[in-house]
mmCIF file of C-alpha atoms in Angstrom:
data_model
loop_
_atom_site.group_PDB
_atom_site.id
_atom_site.type_symbol
_atom_site.label_atom_id
_atom_site.label_comp_id
_atom_site.label_asym_id
_atom_site.label_seq_id
_atom_site.Cartn_x
_atom_site.Cartn_y
_atom_site.Cartn_z
ATOM 1 C CA MET A 1 -60.328 -1.422 -10.979
ATOM 2 C CA LYS A 2 -59.248 -3.961 -8.069
ATOM 3 C CA LYS A 3 -57.315 -5.878 -10.714
ATOM 4 C CA ILE A 4 -55.310 -3.173 -12.275
ATOM 5 C CA ILE A 5 -54.408 -1.644 -9.087
ATOM 6 C CA SER A 6 -52.691 -5.403 -8.039
ATOM 7 C CA THR A 7 -51.166 -5.528 -11.008
ATOM 8 C CA PHE A 8 -49.802 -1.811 -10.727
ATOM 9 C CA LEU A 9 -48.352 -2.990 -7.484
ATOM 10 C CA GLY A 10 -46.730 -5.912 -8.354
ATOM 11 C CA PHE A 11 -44.971 -4.383 -11.422
ATOM 12 C CA VAL A 12 -43.757 -1.601 -8.579
ATOM 13 C CA LEU A 13 -42.496 -4.623 -6.782
ATOM 14 C CA LEU A 14 -40.832 -6.237 -9.339
ATOM 15 C CA MET A 15 -38.973 -3.186 -10.722
ATOM 16 C CA SER A 16 -37.769 -2.298 -6.727
ATOM 17 C CA ILE A 17 -36.489 -6.279 -6.852
ATOM 18 C CA SER A 18 -34.751 -5.856 -10.088
ATOM 19 C CA GLY A 19 -33.325 -2.490 -9.058
ATOM 20 C CA ALA A 20 -31.916 -4.033 -5.840
ATOM 21 C CA ALA A 21 -30.481 -6.805 -7.625
ATOM 22 C CA PHE A 22 -28.701 -4.711 -10.283
ATOM 23 C CA ALA A 23 -27.355 -2.579 -7.909
ATOM 24 C CA GLU A 24 -25.874 -6.014 -6.432
ATOM 25 C CA SER A 25 -24.570 -6.964 -9.421
ATOM 26 C CA ASP A 26 -22.930 -3.525 -10.304
ATOM 27 C CA ALA A 27 -20.989 -3.786 -6.959
ATOM 28 C CA ALA A 28 -20.189 -7.337 -7.555
ATOM 29 C CA ARG A 29 -18.901 -6.450 -11.074
ATOM 30 C CA ARG A 30 -17.138 -3.477 -9.722
ATOM 31 C CA GLY A 31 -15.221 -5.506 -7.151
ATOM 32 C CA ILE A 32 -14.244 -8.592 -9.632
ATOM 33 C CA ASP A 33 -13.227 -6.088 -12.084
ATOM 34 C CA ALA A 34 -10.593 -4.548 -9.411
ATOM 35 C CA ILE A 35 -9.479 -8.082 -8.163
ATOM 36 C CA MET A 36 -8.895 -9.166 -11.933
ATOM 37 C CA ASN A 37 -6.246 -6.435 -12.341
ATOM 38 C CA THR A 38 -3.971 -7.538 -9.308
ATOM 39 C CA ARG A 39 -1.340 -10.012 -10.038
ATOM 40 C CA TYR A 40 -2.487 -13.716 -9.673
ATOM 41 C CA PRO A 41 -5.920 -13.006 -9.316
ATOM 42 C CA ASP A 42 -6.942 -16.590 -10.451
ATOM 43 C CA LEU A 43 -5.842 -17.912 -7.161
ATOM 44 C CA ILE A 44 -7.919 -16.232 -4.727
ATOM 45 C CA VAL A 45 -11.852 -17.429 -4.357
ATOM 46 C CA LEU A 46 -13.825 -14.656 -5.023
ATOM 47 C CA PRO A 47 -16.326 -13.484 -2.540
ATOM 48 C CA GLU A 48 -19.885 -14.216 -2.733
ATOM 49 C CA GLU A 49 -21.738 -11.754 -4.754
ATOM 50 C CA GLU A 50 -23.620 -10.319 -1.996
ATOM 51 C CA SER A 51 -20.327 -9.915 -0.114
ATOM 52 C CA TYR A 52 -19.095 -6.857 -2.376
ATOM 53 C CA LEU A 53 -19.579 -3.446 -0.699
ATOM 54 C CA GLU A 54 -21.335 -0.618 -2.610
ATOM 55 C CA GLU A 55 -18.985 1.667 -0.839
ATOM 56 C CA TRP A 56 -15.174 0.384 -0.601
ATOM 57 C CA THR A 57 -13.411 0.967 2.834
ATOM 58 C CA THR A 58 -9.734 1.964 3.517
ATOM 59 C CA GLY A 59 -7.611 -0.069 6.190
ATOM 60 C CA TYR A 60 -4.158 -0.370 7.471
ATOM 61 C CA ALA A 61 -2.523 -3.253 8.794
ATOM 62 C CA ARG A 62 -1.864 -3.643 12.358
ATOM 63 C CA LYS A 63 1.354 -4.964 13.722
ATOM 64 C CA ALA A 64 1.511 -8.395 13.770
ATOM 65 C CA PHE A 65 3.120 -10.269 16.982
ATOM 66 C CA LYS A 66 6.680 -10.629 16.706
ATOM 67 C CA ALA A 67 6.417 -10.625 12.713
ATOM 68 C CA PRO A 68 6.607 -7.492 10.706
ATOM 69 C CA CYS A 69 3.661 -9.192 8.366
ATOM 70 C CA LEU A 70 0.108 -10.656 8.353
ATOM 71 C CA ARG A 71 -0.789 -13.324 6.763
ATOM 72 C CA VAL A 72 -3.270 -13.174 3.652
ATOM 73 C CA GLU A 73 -5.462 -16.143 2.767
ATOM 74 C CA ARG A 74 -6.673 -17.208 -0.331
ATOM 75 C CA ILE A 75 -9.959 -18.039 1.079
ATOM 76 C CA SER A 76 -12.613 -16.432 3.612
ATOM 77 C CA LYS A 77 -11.439 -18.563 5.886
ATOM 78 C CA LEU A 78 -8.469 -19.614 8.460
ATOM 79 C CA LYS A 79 -5.811 -21.835 8.307
ATOM 80 C CA THR A 80 -7.249 -24.021 5.215
ATOM 81 C CA GLY A 81 -4.492 -26.067 4.414
ATOM 82 C CA ARG A 82 -4.049 -23.949 0.910
ATOM 83 C CA GLY A 83 -1.335 -21.663 -0.032
ATOM 84 C CA ILE A 84 -1.360 -18.516 0.835
ATOM 85 C CA MET A 85 -1.076 -14.658 -1.049
ATOM 86 C CA PRO A 86 2.035 -12.635 -0.396
ATOM 87 C CA TYR A 87 2.253 -11.064 2.727
ATOM 88 C CA ILE A 88 0.927 -7.600 4.205
ATOM 89 C CA TYR A 89 3.321 -5.747 6.059
ATOM 90 C CA GLU A 90 2.247 -3.680 8.679
ATOM 91 C CA GLY A 91 1.188 -0.468 7.866
ATOM 92 C CA VAL A 92 0.578 -1.204 4.038
ATOM 93 C CA GLU A 93 -2.666 0.419 3.186
ATOM 94 C CA ALA A 94 -5.434 -2.101 2.096
ATOM 95 C CA THR A 95 -8.905 -1.172 0.376
ATOM 96 C CA VAL A 96 -11.568 -3.431 1.139
ATOM 97 C CA VAL A 97 -13.986 -4.672 -1.722
ATOM 98 C CA ALA A 98 -15.892 -7.549 -0.214
ATOM 99 C CA GLU A 99 -16.799 -8.715 3.536
ATOM 100 C CA GLU A 100 -17.518 -12.271 4.462
ATOM 101 C CA ASN A 101 -17.223 -14.581 7.507
ATOM 102 C CA ASP A 102 -15.630 -11.807 9.277
ATOM 103 C CA MET A 103 -12.818 -11.383 6.729
ATOM 104 C CA SER A 104 -12.037 -8.516 4.318
ATOM 105 C CA CYS A 105 -11.152 -9.220 0.770
ATOM 106 C CA MET A 106 -8.812 -6.642 -0.063
ATOM 107 C CA LEU A 107 -6.718 -4.970 -2.331
ATOM 108 C CA TYR A 108 -2.867 -4.125 -1.199
ATOM 109 C CA ARG A 109 0.809 -4.288 -2.309
ATOM 110 C CA GLY A 110 3.132 -6.610 -1.344
ATOM 111 C CA SER A 111 7.239 -5.991 -0.263
ATOM 112 C CA ASP A 112 7.568 -5.792 -3.942
ATOM 113 C CA ASN A 113 5.223 -2.689 -4.664
ATOM 114 C CA GLN A 114 3.097 -5.202 -7.081
ATOM 115 C CA LEU A 115 -0.751 -5.412 -6.437
ATOM 116 C CA TYR A 116 -2.298 -8.304 -4.962
ATOM 117 C CA ALA A 117 -5.742 -9.526 -3.534
ATOM 118 C CA GLY A 118 -6.655 -11.540 -0.874
ATOM 119 C CA TRP A 119 -8.612 -12.660 2.624
ATOM 120 C CA ILE A 120 -7.389 -11.221 5.606
ATOM 121 C CA GLN A 121 -9.618 -11.080 9.231
ATOM 122 C CA SER A 122 -11.197 -7.726 9.561
ATOM 123 C CA ILE A 123 -9.793 -7.343 13.127
ATOM 124 C CA ARG A 124 -6.656 -7.051 11.580
ATOM 125 C CA LEU A 125 -7.394 -3.835 9.552
ATOM 126 C CA LEU A 126 -7.140 -0.621 11.461
ATOM 127 C CA ASP A 127 -8.617 2.955 10.642
ATOM 128 C CA GLU A 128 -5.209 4.504 11.177
ATOM 129 C CA PHE A 129 -1.517 3.782 10.280
ATOM 130 C CA PRO A 130 0.069 1.993 13.103
ATOM 131 C CA GLY A 131 3.462 3.217 13.021
ATOM 132 C CA GLU A 132 5.579 6.590 13.678
ATOM 133 C CA GLN A 133 5.370 9.853 11.421
ATOM 134 C CA TYR A 134 7.448 12.061 10.522
ATOM 135 C CA ASN A 135 7.863 15.268 8.855
ATOM 136 C CA VAL A 136 11.060 16.427 7.004
ATOM 137 C CA GLY A 137 11.732 19.815 5.617
ATOM 138 C CA ASN A 138 9.215 22.570 5.394
ATOM 139 C CA PRO A 139 5.659 22.879 3.686
ATOM 140 C CA PRO A 140 5.300 24.770 0.472
ATOM 141 C CA THR A 141 3.270 27.996 0.745
ATOM 142 C CA GLU A 142 2.225 27.931 -2.784
ATOM 143 C CA GLU A 143 -0.775 25.758 -3.888
ATOM 144 C CA TYR A 144 0.070 22.179 -5.384
ATOM 145 C CA ALA A 145 -2.171 19.581 -6.189
ATOM 146 C CA LEU A 146 -1.485 15.689 -5.377
ATOM 147 C CA ARG A 147 -0.791 12.643 -7.655
ATOM 148 C CA ASP A 148 -1.849 9.456 -6.749
ATOM 149 C CA ASP A 149 -1.402 7.296 -9.986
ATOM 150 C CA LEU A 150 1.873 6.597 -9.788
ATOM 151 C CA THR A 151 3.526 3.108 -8.628
ATOM 152 C CA VAL A 152 7.217 2.418 -7.785
ATOM 153 C CA SER A 153 9.489 -0.772 -8.605
ATOM 154 C CA TRP A 154 13.155 -1.646 -7.337
ATOM 155 C CA SER A 155 15.632 -1.026 -9.011
ATOM 156 C CA LYS A 156 17.890 -3.407 -10.769
ATOM 157 C CA CYS A 157 21.240 -2.068 -9.303
ATOM 158 C CA SER A 158 22.732 -0.731 -5.812
ATOM 159 C CA TRP A 159 23.421 2.989 -6.096
ATOM 160 C CA LEU A 160 26.113 5.470 -4.554
ATOM 161 C CA THR A 161 27.724 4.155 -1.591
ATOM 162 C CA THR A 162 24.833 1.197 -0.601
ATOM 163 C CA GLN A 163 24.610 -2.088 -1.618
ATOM 164 C CA GLN A 164 20.786 -1.685 -1.393
ATOM 165 C CA ASN A 165 18.532 -1.122 -4.343
ATOM 166 C CA TYR A 166 16.139 2.065 -4.562
ATOM 167 C CA SER A 167 12.456 2.922 -5.563
ATOM 168 C CA VAL A 168 12.122 3.524 -9.324
ATOM 169 C CA LEU A 169 9.071 5.498 -10.121
ATOM 170 C CA SER A 170 7.021 4.288 -12.859
ATOM 171 C CA GLU A 171 7.372 7.729 -14.685
ATOM 172 C CA LYS A 172 9.069 11.106 -14.226
ATOM 173 C CA VAL A 173 7.317 13.577 -11.681
ATOM 174 C CA SER A 174 7.924 17.386 -12.861
ATOM 175 C CA ASN A 175 7.829 20.116 -10.546
ATOM 176 C CA CYS A 176 7.810 17.852 -7.192
ATOM 177 C CA LEU A 177 7.287 19.284 -4.187
ATOM 178 C CA GLY A 178 7.005 16.528 -1.691
ATOM 179 C CA PHE A 179 5.519 12.986 -1.305
ATOM 180 C CA THR A 180 4.855 10.380 1.050
ATOM 181 C CA LEU A 181 7.606 7.880 2.099
ATOM 182 C CA GLU A 182 6.518 4.338 3.428
ATOM 183 C CA TYR A 183 9.857 2.413 5.064
ATOM 184 C CA GLN A 184 10.226 -0.562 7.251
ATOM 185 C CA ILE A 185 12.790 -3.419 8.103
ATOM 186 C CA ILE A 186 11.219 -6.880 7.489
ATOM 187 C CA ASP A 187 14.107 -9.166 7.537
ATOM 188 C CA ALA A 188 18.276 -9.154 8.803
ATOM 189 C CA ARG A 189 20.788 -11.202 8.481
ATOM 190 C CA THR A 190 21.985 -10.464 11.967
ATOM 191 C CA SER A 191 20.868 -10.501 15.739
ATOM 192 C CA ASP A 192 22.908 -7.567 16.603
ATOM 193 C CA TRP A 193 19.890 -5.041 16.015
ATOM 194 C CA ASP A 194 22.184 -2.046 17.051
ATOM 195 C CA SER A 195 23.918 -2.408 13.907
ATOM 196 C CA ILE A 196 21.061 -1.951 11.290
ATOM 197 C CA LEU A 197 19.014 0.716 13.107
ATOM 198 C CA GLY A 198 19.727 4.311 13.022
ATOM 199 C CA PRO A 199 18.857 7.543 11.305
ATOM 200 C CA ARG A 200 18.250 6.996 7.271
ATOM 201 C CA LYS A 201 19.237 9.659 4.477
ATOM 202 C CA ILE A 202 16.303 10.181 1.797
ATOM 203 C CA TYR A 203 17.751 11.013 -1.580
ATOM 204 C CA VAL A 204 15.690 11.654 -4.756
ATOM 205 C CA LYS A 205 17.319 11.318 -8.210
ATOM 206 C CA SER A 206 16.785 13.572 -11.174
ATOM 207 C CA GLY A 207 18.418 12.001 -14.319
ATOM 208 C CA ASP A 208 21.734 10.637 -13.430
ATOM 209 C CA ILE A 209 21.724 13.099 -9.994
ATOM 210 C CA TRP A 210 21.023 12.277 -7.028
ATOM 211 C CA THR A 211 20.541 14.640 -4.340
ATOM 212 C CA GLU A 212 19.824 14.502 -0.276
ATOM 213 C CA VAL A 213 16.671 15.528 0.730
ATOM 214 C CA GLY A 214 16.459 14.614 4.575
ATOM 215 C CA GLU A 215 16.987 12.348 7.139
ATOM 216 C CA PHE A 216 14.482 10.598 9.590
ATOM 217 C CA GLU A 217 14.807 8.625 12.617
ATOM 218 C CA TYR A 218 14.694 4.486 12.698
ATOM 219 C CA PRO A 219 15.289 3.653 16.573
ATOM 220 C CA ASP A 220 13.348 0.484 16.146
ATOM 221 C CA PHE A 221 11.687 -1.837 14.271
ATOM 222 C CA GLY A 222 8.318 -1.067 12.657
ATOM 223 C CA ALA A 223 6.509 0.297 9.798
ATOM 224 C CA VAL A 224 7.248 4.173 9.731
ATOM 225 C CA LYS A 225 5.763 7.039 7.386
ATOM 226 C CA ILE A 226 7.353 10.191 6.929
ATOM 227 C CA GLN A 227 5.879 13.228 4.774
ATOM 228 C CA VAL A 228 8.971 14.383 2.552
ATOM 229 C CA TRP A 229 9.030 18.130 1.424
ATOM 230 C CA LEU A 230 11.539 18.967 -0.952
ATOM 231 C CA PRO A 231 13.878 22.625 -0.724
ATOM 232 C CA GLU A 232 13.024 23.582 -3.840
ATOM 233 C CA ALA A 233 10.692 22.160 -7.225
ATOM 234 C CA MET A 234 12.433 19.042 -8.629
ATOM 235 C CA ASP A 235 11.987 17.085 -11.670
ATOM 236 C CA ILE A 236 12.467 13.383 -9.639
ATOM 237 C CA ASP A 237 11.969 9.407 -11.101
ATOM 238 C CA ALA A 238 13.516 7.935 -8.162
ATOM 239 C CA VAL A 239 13.491 7.736 -4.556
ATOM 240 C CA GLY A 240 16.255 6.017 -2.351
ATOM 241 C CA THR A 241 17.310 5.454 1.555
ATOM 242 C CA ILE A 242 20.690 4.860 3.077
ATOM 243 C CA ALA A 243 21.010 3.839 6.618
ATOM 244 C CA GLN A 244 23.122 5.785 8.709
ATOM 245 C CA CYS A 245 24.960 2.819 10.724
ATOM 246 C CA ARG A 246 27.241 0.003 11.249
ATOM 247 C CA GLN A 247 25.979 -2.792 8.923
ATOM 248 C CA PRO A 248 23.631 -0.935 6.143
ATOM 249 C CA ASP A 249 23.359 -3.927 3.701
ATOM 250 C CA ILE A 250 22.361 -6.780 5.299
ATOM 251 C CA PHE A 251 18.946 -6.342 6.210
ATOM 252 C CA TYR A 252 15.921 -6.490 3.752
ATOM 253 C CA PHE A 253 13.275 -3.325 3.696
ATOM 254 C CA ARG A 254 10.177 -2.350 2.253
ATOM 255 C CA GLN A 255 9.807 1.088 0.606
ATOM 256 C CA THR A 256 7.438 3.045 -1.304
ATOM 257 C CA ALA A 257 7.016 6.391 -2.007
ATOM 258 C CA THR A 258 2.995 7.822 -2.656
ATOM 259 C CA ASP A 259 1.119 11.290 -2.987
ATOM 260 C CA PHE A 260 3.392 13.231 -4.930
ATOM 261 C CA ALA A 261 2.916 16.787 -4.674
ATOM 262 C CA VAL A 262 3.267 18.902 -7.531
ATOM 263 C CA ARG A 263 3.321 22.454 -8.755
ATOM 264 C CA PRO A 264 0.026 23.470 -11.051
ATOM 265 C CA GLU A 265 1.285 23.813 -14.752
#
C-alpha cells in the first residue's frame, strides 16, 4: 500500500513539473514566434527560455536626454560593442515579451513604421504616453468599432504644397470616423527652431482627393498624440500633415496612424 501511495505521489509530482515546463515552453514559443515575425530577427540574441512572459506588457519609450530617441540593444546587456537595432523614439508603444538582466525584450516600430525586436533597459519604458495629447474634431454620437490591424508606410512622393512624404495605409478604410495620429520631429537641418515649429494641418486622402480635417499645435520638440475625429464618415487610404511654418521641408519627422474608428456595416 505504501508503495502504491509513493508511486502515485511521484506521478503527481512528475505531472506538475511537466505541466510547468510545458507552460514555460509555450510562453517561450509564443515570444519567439513574435520576434521571428519582425525585421532582422537574426540580429538579436533571444531571451533565455525562462525569461519569456506568460502575459505580455505594454510600455512607451520615455523621453531621452537631449535626443529624440533611445538606443536599442541586440543583447540583454548595455554597451556591448555590438551594433544596435533601429532606435525607438519617444512615445512609441513597445510590447514586452521577455525580461532579463533588468532589460526588456520588446517589439516596436521604427521611424520607418516597420516592426522590429530588441532589448532596452526596463526603466526606459513608461506605463503611459509621455508626450502632449490633443483632440481634433467632435467624437461621433453613433457606435463604432476599432480597427488595429492596419499598418502604414511612407509614400514615395511628395504631395500638395509640401515636399514631405505622407503615410500610406496598408489598405483602404471604409466608413472611417476617426483615428489616432502620432507625430514627432526627429531631425532638422537648421538651428533656427522657430522656423520649423508651429501648427500642423491634418489631411486624409481618398483616391486622388485630399481633404483637410483639422489642425494641431506643435510649439516644441517631442512626441505628440492626436485623436482625430472626421467631420463625416469617409473612405481613406492615406494620412498626411503639412507644417505651418517658415521652413516646412527641411526637417525629418516620424508619423503613424492607428486605431481607426469605423462605422459598423
